[in-house]
mmCIF file with all atom_site columns, C-alpha atoms in Angstrom:
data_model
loop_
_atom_site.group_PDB
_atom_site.id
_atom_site.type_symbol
_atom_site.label_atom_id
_atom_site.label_alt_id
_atom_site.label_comp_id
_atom_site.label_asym_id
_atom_site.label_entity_id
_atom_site.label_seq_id
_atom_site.pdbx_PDB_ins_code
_atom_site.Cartn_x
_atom_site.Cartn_y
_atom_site.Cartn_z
_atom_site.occupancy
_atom_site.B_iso_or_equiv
_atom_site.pdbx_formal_charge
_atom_site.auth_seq_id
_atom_site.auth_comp_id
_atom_site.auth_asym_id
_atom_site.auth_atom_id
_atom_site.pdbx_PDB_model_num
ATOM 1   C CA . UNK A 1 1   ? 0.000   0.000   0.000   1.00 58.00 ? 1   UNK A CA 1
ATOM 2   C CA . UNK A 1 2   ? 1.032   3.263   -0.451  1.00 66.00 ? 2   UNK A CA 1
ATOM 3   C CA . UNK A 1 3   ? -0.625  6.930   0.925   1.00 70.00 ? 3   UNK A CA 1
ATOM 4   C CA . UNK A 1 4   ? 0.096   8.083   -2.869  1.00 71.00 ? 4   UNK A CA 1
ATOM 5   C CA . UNK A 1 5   ? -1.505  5.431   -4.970  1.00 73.00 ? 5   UNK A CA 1
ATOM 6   C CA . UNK A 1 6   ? -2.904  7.904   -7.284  1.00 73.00 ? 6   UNK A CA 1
ATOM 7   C CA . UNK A 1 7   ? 0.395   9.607   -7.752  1.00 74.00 ? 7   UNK A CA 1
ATOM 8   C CA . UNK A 1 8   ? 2.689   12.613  -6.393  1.00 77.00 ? 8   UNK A CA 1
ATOM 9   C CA . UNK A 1 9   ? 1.924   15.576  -7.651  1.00 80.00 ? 9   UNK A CA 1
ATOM 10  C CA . UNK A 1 10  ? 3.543   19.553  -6.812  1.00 82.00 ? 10  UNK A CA 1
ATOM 11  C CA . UNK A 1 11  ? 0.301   19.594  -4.112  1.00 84.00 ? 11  UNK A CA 1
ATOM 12  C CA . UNK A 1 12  ? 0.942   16.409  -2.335  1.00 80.00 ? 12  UNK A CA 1
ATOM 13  C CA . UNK A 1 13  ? 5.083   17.533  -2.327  1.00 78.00 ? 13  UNK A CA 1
ATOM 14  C CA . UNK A 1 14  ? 4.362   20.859  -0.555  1.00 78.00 ? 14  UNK A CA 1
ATOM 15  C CA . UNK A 1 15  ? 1.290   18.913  1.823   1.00 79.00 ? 15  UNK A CA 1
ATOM 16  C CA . UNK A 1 16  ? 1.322   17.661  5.251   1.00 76.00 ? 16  UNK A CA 1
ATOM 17  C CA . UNK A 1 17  ? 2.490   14.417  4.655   1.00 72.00 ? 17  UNK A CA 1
ATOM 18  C CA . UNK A 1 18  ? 5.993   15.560  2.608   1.00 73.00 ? 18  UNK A CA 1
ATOM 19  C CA . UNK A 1 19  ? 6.115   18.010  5.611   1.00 76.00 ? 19  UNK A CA 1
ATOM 20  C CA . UNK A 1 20  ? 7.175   15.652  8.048   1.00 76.00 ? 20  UNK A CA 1
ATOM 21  C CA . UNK A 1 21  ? 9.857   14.437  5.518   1.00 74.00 ? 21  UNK A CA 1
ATOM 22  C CA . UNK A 1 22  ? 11.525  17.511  4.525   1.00 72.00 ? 22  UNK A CA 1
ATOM 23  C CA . UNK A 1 23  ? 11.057  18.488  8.168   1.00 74.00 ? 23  UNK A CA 1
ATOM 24  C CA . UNK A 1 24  ? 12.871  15.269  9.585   1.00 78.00 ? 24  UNK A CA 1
ATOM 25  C CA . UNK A 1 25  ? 16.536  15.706  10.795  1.00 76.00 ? 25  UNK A CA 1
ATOM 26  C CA . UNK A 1 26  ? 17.917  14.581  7.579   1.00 78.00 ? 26  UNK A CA 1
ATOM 27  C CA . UNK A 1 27  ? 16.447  16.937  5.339   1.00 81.00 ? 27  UNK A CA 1
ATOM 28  C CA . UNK A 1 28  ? 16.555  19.632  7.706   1.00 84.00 ? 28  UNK A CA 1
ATOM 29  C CA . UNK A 1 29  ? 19.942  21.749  7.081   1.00 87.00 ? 29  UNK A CA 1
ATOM 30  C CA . UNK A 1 30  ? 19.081  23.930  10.276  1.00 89.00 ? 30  UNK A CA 1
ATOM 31  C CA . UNK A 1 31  ? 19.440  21.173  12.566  1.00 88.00 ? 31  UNK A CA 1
ATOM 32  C CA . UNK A 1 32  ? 22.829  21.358  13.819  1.00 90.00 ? 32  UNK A CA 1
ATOM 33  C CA . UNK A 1 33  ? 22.863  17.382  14.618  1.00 89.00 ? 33  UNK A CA 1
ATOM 34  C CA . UNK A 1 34  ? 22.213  16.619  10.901  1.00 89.00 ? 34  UNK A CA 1
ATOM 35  C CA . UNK A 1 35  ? 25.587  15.428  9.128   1.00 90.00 ? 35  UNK A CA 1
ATOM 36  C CA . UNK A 1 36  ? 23.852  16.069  5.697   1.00 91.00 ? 36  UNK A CA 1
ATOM 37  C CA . UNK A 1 37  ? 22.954  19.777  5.862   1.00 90.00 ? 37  UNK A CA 1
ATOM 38  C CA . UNK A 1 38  ? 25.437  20.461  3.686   1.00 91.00 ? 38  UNK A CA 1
ATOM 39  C CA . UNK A 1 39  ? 24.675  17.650  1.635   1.00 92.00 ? 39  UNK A CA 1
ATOM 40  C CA . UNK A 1 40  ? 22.992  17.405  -2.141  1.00 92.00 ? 40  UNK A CA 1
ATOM 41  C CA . UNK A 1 41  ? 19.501  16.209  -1.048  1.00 88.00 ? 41  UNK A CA 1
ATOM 42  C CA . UNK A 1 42  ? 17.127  14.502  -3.344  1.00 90.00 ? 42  UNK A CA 1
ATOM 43  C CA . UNK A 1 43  ? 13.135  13.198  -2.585  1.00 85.00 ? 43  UNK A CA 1
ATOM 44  C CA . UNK A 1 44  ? 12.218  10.589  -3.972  1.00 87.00 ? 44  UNK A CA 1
ATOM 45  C CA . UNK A 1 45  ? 8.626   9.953   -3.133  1.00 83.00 ? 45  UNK A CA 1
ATOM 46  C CA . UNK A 1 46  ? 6.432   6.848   -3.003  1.00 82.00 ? 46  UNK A CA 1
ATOM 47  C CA . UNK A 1 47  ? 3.495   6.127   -4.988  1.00 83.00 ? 47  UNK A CA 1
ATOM 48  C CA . UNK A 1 48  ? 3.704   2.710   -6.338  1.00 87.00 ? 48  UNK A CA 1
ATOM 49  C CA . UNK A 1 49  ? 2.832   0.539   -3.508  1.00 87.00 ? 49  UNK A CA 1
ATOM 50  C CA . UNK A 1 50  ? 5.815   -1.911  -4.370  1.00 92.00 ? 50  UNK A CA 1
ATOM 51  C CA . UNK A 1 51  ? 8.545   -0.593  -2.002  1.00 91.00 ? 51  UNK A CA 1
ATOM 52  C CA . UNK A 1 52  ? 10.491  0.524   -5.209  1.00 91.00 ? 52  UNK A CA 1
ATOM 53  C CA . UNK A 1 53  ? 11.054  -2.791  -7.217  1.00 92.00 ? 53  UNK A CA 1
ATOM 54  C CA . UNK A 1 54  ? 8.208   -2.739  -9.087  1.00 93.00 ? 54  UNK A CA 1
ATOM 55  C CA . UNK A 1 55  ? 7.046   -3.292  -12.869 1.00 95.00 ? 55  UNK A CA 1
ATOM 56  C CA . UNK A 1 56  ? 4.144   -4.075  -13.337 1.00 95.00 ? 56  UNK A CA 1
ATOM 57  C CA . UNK A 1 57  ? 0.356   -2.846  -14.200 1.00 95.00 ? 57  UNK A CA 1
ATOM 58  C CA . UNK A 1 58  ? -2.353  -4.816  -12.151 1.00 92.00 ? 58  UNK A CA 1
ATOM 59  C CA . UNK A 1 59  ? -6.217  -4.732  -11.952 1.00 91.00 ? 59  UNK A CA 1
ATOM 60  C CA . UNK A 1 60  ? -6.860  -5.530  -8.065  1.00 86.00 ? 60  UNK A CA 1
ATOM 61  C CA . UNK A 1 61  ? -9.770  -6.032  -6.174  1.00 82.00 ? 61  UNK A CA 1
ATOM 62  C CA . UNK A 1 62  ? -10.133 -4.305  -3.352  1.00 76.00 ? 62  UNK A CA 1
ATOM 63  C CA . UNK A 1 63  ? -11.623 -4.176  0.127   1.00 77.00 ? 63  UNK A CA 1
ATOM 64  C CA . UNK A 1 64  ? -15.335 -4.006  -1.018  1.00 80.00 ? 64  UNK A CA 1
ATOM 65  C CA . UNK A 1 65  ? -16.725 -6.461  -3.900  1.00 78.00 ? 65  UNK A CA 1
ATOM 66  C CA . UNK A 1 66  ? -17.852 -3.479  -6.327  1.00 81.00 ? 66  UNK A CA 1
ATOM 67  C CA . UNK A 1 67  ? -13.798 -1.678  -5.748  1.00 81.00 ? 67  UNK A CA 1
ATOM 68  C CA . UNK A 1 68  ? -11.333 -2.451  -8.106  1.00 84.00 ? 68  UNK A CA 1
ATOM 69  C CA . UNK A 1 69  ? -8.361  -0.691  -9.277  1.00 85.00 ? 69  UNK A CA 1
ATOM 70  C CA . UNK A 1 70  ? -5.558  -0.788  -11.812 1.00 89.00 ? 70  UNK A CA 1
ATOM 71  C CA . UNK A 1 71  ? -2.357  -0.251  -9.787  1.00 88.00 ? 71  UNK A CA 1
ATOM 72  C CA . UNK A 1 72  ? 0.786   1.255   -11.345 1.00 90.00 ? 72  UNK A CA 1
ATOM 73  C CA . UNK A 1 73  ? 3.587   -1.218  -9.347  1.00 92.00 ? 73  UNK A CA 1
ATOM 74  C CA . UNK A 1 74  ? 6.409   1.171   -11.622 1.00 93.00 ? 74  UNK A CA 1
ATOM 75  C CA . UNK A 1 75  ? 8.167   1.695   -8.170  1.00 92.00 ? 75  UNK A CA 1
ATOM 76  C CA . UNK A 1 76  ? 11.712  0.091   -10.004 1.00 93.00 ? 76  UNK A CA 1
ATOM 77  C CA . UNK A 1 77  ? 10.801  2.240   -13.589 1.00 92.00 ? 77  UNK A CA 1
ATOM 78  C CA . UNK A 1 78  ? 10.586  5.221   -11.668 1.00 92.00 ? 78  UNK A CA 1
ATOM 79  C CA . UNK A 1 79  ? 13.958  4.706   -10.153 1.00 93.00 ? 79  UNK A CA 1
ATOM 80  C CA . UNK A 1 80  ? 15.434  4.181   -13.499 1.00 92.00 ? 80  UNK A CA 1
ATOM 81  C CA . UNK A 1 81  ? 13.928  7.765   -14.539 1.00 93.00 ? 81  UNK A CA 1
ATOM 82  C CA . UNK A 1 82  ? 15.386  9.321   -11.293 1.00 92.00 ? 82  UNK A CA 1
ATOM 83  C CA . UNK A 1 83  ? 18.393  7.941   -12.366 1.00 93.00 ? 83  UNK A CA 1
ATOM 84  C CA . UNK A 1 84  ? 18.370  9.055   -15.823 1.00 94.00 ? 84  UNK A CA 1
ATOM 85  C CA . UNK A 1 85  ? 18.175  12.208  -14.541 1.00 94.00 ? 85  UNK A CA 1
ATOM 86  C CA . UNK A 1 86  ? 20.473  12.162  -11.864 1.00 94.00 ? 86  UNK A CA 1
ATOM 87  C CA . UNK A 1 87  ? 23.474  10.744  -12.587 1.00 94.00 ? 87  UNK A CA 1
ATOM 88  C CA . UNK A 1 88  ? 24.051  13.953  -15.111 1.00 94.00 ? 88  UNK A CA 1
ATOM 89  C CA . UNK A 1 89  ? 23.390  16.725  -12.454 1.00 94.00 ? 89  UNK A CA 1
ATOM 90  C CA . UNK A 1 90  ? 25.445  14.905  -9.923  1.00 92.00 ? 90  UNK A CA 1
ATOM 91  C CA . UNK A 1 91  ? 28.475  13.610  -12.182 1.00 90.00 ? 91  UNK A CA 1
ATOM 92  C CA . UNK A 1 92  ? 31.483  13.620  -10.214 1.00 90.00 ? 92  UNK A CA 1
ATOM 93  C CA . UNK A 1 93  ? 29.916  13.143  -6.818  1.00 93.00 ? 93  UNK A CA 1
ATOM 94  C CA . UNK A 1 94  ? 32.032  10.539  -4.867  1.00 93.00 ? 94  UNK A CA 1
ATOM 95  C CA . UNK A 1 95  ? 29.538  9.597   -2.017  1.00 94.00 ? 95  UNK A CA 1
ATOM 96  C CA . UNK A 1 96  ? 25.905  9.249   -1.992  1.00 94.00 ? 96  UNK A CA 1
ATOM 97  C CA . UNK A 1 97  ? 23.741  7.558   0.860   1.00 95.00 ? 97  UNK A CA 1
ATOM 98  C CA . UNK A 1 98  ? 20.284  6.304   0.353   1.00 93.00 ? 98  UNK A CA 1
ATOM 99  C CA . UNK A 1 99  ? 17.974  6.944   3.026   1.00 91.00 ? 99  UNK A CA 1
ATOM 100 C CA . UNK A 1 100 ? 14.518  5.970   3.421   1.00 89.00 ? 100 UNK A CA 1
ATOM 101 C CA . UNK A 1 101 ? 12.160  4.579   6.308   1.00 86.00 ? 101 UNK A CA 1
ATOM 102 C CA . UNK A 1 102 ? 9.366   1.936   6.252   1.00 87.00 ? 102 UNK A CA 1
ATOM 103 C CA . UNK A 1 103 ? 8.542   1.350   2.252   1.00 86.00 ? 103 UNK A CA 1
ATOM 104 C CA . UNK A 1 104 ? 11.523  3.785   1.561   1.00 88.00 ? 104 UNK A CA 1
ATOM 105 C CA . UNK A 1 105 ? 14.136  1.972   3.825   1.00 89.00 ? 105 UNK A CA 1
ATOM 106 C CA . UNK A 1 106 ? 12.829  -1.324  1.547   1.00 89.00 ? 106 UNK A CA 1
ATOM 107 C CA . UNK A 1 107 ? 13.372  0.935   -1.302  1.00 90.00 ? 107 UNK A CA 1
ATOM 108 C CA . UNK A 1 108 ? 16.810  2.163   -0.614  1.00 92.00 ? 108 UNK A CA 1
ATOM 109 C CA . UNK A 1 109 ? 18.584  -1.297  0.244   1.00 89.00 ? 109 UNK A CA 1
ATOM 110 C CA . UNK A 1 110 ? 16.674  -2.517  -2.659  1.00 89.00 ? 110 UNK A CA 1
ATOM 111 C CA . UNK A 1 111 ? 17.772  0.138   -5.092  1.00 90.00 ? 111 UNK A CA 1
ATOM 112 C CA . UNK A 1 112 ? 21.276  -0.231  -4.066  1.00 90.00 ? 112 UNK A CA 1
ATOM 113 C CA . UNK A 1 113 ? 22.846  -2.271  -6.179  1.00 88.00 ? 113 UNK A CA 1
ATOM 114 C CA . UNK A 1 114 ? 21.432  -0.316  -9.371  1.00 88.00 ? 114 UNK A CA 1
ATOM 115 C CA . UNK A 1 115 ? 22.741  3.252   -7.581  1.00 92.00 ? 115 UNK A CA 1
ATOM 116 C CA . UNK A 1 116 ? 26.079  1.543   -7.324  1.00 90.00 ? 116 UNK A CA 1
ATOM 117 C CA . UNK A 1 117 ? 26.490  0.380   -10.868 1.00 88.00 ? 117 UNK A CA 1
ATOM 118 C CA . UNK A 1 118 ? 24.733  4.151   -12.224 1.00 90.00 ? 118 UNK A CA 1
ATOM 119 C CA . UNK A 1 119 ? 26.838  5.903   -9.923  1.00 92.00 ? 119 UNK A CA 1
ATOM 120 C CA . UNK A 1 120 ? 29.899  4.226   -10.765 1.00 90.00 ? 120 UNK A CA 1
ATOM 121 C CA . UNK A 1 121 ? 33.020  4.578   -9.060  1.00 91.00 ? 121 UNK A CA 1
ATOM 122 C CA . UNK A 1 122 ? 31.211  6.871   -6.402  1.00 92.00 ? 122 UNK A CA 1
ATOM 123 C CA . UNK A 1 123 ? 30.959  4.963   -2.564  1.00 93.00 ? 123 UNK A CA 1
ATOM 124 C CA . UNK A 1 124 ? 26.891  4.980   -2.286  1.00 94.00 ? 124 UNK A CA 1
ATOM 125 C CA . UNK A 1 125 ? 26.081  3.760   1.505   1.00 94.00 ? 125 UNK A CA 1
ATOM 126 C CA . UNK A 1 126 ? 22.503  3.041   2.973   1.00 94.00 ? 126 UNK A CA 1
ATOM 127 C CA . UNK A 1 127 ? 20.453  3.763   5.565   1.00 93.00 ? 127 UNK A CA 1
ATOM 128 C CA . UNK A 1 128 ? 17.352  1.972   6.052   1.00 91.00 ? 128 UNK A CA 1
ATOM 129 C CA . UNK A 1 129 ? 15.188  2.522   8.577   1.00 90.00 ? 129 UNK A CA 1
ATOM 130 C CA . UNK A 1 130 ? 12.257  0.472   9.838   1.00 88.00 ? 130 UNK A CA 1
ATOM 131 C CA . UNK A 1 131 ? 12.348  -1.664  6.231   1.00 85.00 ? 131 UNK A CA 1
ATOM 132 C CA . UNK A 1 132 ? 13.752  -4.554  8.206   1.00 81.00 ? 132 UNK A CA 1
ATOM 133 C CA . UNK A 1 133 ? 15.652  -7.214  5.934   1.00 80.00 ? 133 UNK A CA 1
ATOM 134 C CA . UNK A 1 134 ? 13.692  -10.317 7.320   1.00 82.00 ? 134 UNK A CA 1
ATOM 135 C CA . UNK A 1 135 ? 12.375  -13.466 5.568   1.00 84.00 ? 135 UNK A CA 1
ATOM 136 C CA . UNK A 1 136 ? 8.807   -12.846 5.264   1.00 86.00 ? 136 UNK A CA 1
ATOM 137 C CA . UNK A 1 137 ? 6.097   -15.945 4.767   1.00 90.00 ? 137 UNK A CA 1
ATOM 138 C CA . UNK A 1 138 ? 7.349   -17.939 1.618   1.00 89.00 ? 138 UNK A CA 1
ATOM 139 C CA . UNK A 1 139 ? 3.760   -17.550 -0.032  1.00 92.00 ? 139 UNK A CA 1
ATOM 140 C CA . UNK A 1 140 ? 4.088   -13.881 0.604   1.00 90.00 ? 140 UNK A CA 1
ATOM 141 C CA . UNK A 1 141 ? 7.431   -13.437 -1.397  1.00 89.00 ? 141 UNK A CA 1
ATOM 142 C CA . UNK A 1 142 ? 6.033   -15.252 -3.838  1.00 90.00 ? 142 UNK A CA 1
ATOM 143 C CA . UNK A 1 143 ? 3.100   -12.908 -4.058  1.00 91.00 ? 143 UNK A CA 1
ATOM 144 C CA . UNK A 1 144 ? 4.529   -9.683  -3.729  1.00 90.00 ? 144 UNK A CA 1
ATOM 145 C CA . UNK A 1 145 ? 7.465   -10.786 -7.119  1.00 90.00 ? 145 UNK A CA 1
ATOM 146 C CA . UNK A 1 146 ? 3.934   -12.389 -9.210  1.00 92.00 ? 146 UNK A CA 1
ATOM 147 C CA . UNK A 1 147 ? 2.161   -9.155  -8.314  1.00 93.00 ? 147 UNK A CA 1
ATOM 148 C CA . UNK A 1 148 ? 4.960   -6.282  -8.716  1.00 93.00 ? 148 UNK A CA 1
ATOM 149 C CA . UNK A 1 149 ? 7.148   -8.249  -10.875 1.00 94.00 ? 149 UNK A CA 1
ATOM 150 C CA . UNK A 1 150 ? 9.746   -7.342  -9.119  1.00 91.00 ? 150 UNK A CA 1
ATOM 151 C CA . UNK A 1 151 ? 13.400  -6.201  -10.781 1.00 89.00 ? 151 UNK A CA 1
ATOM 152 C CA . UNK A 1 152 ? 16.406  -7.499  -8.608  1.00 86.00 ? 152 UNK A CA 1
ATOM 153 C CA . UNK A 1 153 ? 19.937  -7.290  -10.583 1.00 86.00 ? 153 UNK A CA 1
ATOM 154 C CA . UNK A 1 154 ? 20.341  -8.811  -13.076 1.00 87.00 ? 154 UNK A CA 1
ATOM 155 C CA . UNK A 1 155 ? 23.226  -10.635 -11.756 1.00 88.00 ? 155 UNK A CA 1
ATOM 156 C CA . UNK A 1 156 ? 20.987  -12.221 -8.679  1.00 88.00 ? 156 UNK A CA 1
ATOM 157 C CA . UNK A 1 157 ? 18.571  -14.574 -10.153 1.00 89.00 ? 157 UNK A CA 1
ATOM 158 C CA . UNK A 1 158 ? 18.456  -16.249 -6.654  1.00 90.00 ? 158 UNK A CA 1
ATOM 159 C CA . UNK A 1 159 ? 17.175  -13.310 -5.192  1.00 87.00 ? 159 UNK A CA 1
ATOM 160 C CA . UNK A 1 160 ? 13.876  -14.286 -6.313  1.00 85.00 ? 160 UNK A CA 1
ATOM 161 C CA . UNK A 1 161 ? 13.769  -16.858 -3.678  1.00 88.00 ? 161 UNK A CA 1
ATOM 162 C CA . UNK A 1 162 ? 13.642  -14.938 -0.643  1.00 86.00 ? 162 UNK A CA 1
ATOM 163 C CA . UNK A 1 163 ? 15.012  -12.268 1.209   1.00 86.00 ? 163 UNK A CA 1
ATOM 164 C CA . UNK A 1 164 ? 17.975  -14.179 2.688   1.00 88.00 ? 164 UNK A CA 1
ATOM 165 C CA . UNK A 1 165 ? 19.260  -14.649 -1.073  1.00 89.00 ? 165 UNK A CA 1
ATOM 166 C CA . UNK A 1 166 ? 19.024  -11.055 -1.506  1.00 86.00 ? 166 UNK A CA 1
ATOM 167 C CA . UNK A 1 167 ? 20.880  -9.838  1.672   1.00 85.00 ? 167 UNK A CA 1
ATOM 168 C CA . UNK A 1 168 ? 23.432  -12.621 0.933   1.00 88.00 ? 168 UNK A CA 1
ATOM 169 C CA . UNK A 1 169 ? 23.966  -11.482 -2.319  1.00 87.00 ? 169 UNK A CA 1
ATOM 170 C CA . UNK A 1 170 ? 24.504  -7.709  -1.052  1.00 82.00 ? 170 UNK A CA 1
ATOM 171 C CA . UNK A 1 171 ? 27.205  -8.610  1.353   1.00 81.00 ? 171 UNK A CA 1
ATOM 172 C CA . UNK A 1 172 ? 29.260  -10.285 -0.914  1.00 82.00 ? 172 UNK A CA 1
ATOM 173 C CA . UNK A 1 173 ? 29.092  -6.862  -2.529  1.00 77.00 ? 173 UNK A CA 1
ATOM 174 C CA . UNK A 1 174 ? 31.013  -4.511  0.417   1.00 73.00 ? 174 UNK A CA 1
ATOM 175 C CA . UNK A 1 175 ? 34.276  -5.071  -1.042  1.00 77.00 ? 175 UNK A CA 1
ATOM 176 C CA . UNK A 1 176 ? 34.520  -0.658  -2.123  1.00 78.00 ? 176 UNK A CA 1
ATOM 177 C CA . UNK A 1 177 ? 34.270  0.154   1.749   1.00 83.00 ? 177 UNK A CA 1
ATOM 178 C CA . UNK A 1 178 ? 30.089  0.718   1.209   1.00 87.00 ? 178 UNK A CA 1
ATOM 179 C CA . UNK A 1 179 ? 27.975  0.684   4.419   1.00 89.00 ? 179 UNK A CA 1
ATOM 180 C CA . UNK A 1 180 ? 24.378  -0.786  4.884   1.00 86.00 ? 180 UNK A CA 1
ATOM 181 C CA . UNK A 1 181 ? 22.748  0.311   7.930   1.00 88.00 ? 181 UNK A CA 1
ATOM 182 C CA . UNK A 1 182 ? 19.336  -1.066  8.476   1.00 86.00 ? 182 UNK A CA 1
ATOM 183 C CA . UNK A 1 183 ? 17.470  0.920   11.724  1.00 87.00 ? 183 UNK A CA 1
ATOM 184 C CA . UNK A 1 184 ? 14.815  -0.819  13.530  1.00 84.00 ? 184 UNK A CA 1
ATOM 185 C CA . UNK A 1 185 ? 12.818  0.224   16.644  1.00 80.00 ? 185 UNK A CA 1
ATOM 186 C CA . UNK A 1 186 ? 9.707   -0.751  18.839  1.00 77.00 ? 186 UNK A CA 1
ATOM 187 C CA . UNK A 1 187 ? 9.165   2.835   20.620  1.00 72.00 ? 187 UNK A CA 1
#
């Protein structure tokens, strides 16, 4: 699910919800704790309902017999697009972090194999928050890649097995001195 399922628009960036992003302590460059308020910063913002891996177009029922939707799961061809627009503005950069929390902290480790290769020799790090890398139910895995058709690299076809594939396959990839950070809390 997603709060933006009918897109992100220039209303919904400057409303209340994108308000508590830009106002959280690492968008903030007036917060003197924040080690990025110097930093580039870009929003990416989430609309697809597919925690950014997404590719696919999907009529879905929904909570009442009579509701039914088509879904845009384009989380993953958005990111491409971001991309294809970022890696020219920021050529040269030598360290980016991806930073997200819940669907974006998914979104971030997820997308960080495709920042590394786009962003290529730059250090990219990641900080997830609250989009805890653990093995969910089997059958849910499965219906989450069938639904989203979900893009891992290339490179990982066993990533379509589970989640413990995929963070195995990401820490055989530290060897440039990247960091993963994954945040998790009860409180």
């Amino acid at each position: 699910t997603s709060f933006h399922l009918g897109g992100y628009d220039e209303a919904k960036f400057r409303g209340v919800v994108a308000g508590v992003y830009r106002n959280s302590i690492l968008l903030n460059r007036d917060d003197v704790k924040n080690p990025f308020a110097e930093a580039h910063h870009v929003f990416v913002p989430y609309c697809t309902g597919d925690v950014h891996v997404g590719d696919n177009v999907v009529d879905m029922d929904g909570l009442f017999p009579w509701e039914r939707s088509t879904i845009y799961f384009k989380g993953q061809h958005n990111i491409r697009a971001f991309f294809k627009r970022l890696i020219p503005t920021f050529e040269g950069v030598d360290h980016i972090v991806l930073a997200g929390a819940s669907a974006g902290g998914f979104g971030s480790a997820f997308t960080w194999p495709y920042a590394r290769k786009a962003f290529a020799p730059a250090r990219v790090d990641v900080i997830d928050d609250s989009g805890p890398p653990v093995e969910p139910d089997p059958d849910r895995w499965r219906d989450w890649h069938r639904t989203w058709n979900t893009q891992f690299p290339a490179d990982c076809p066993q990533c379509r097995d589970g989640m413990d594939q995929l963070i195995d396959y990401y820490l055989t990839r530290l060897d440039d001195g990247s960091r993963l950070a994954f945040l998790s809390h009860q409180h």
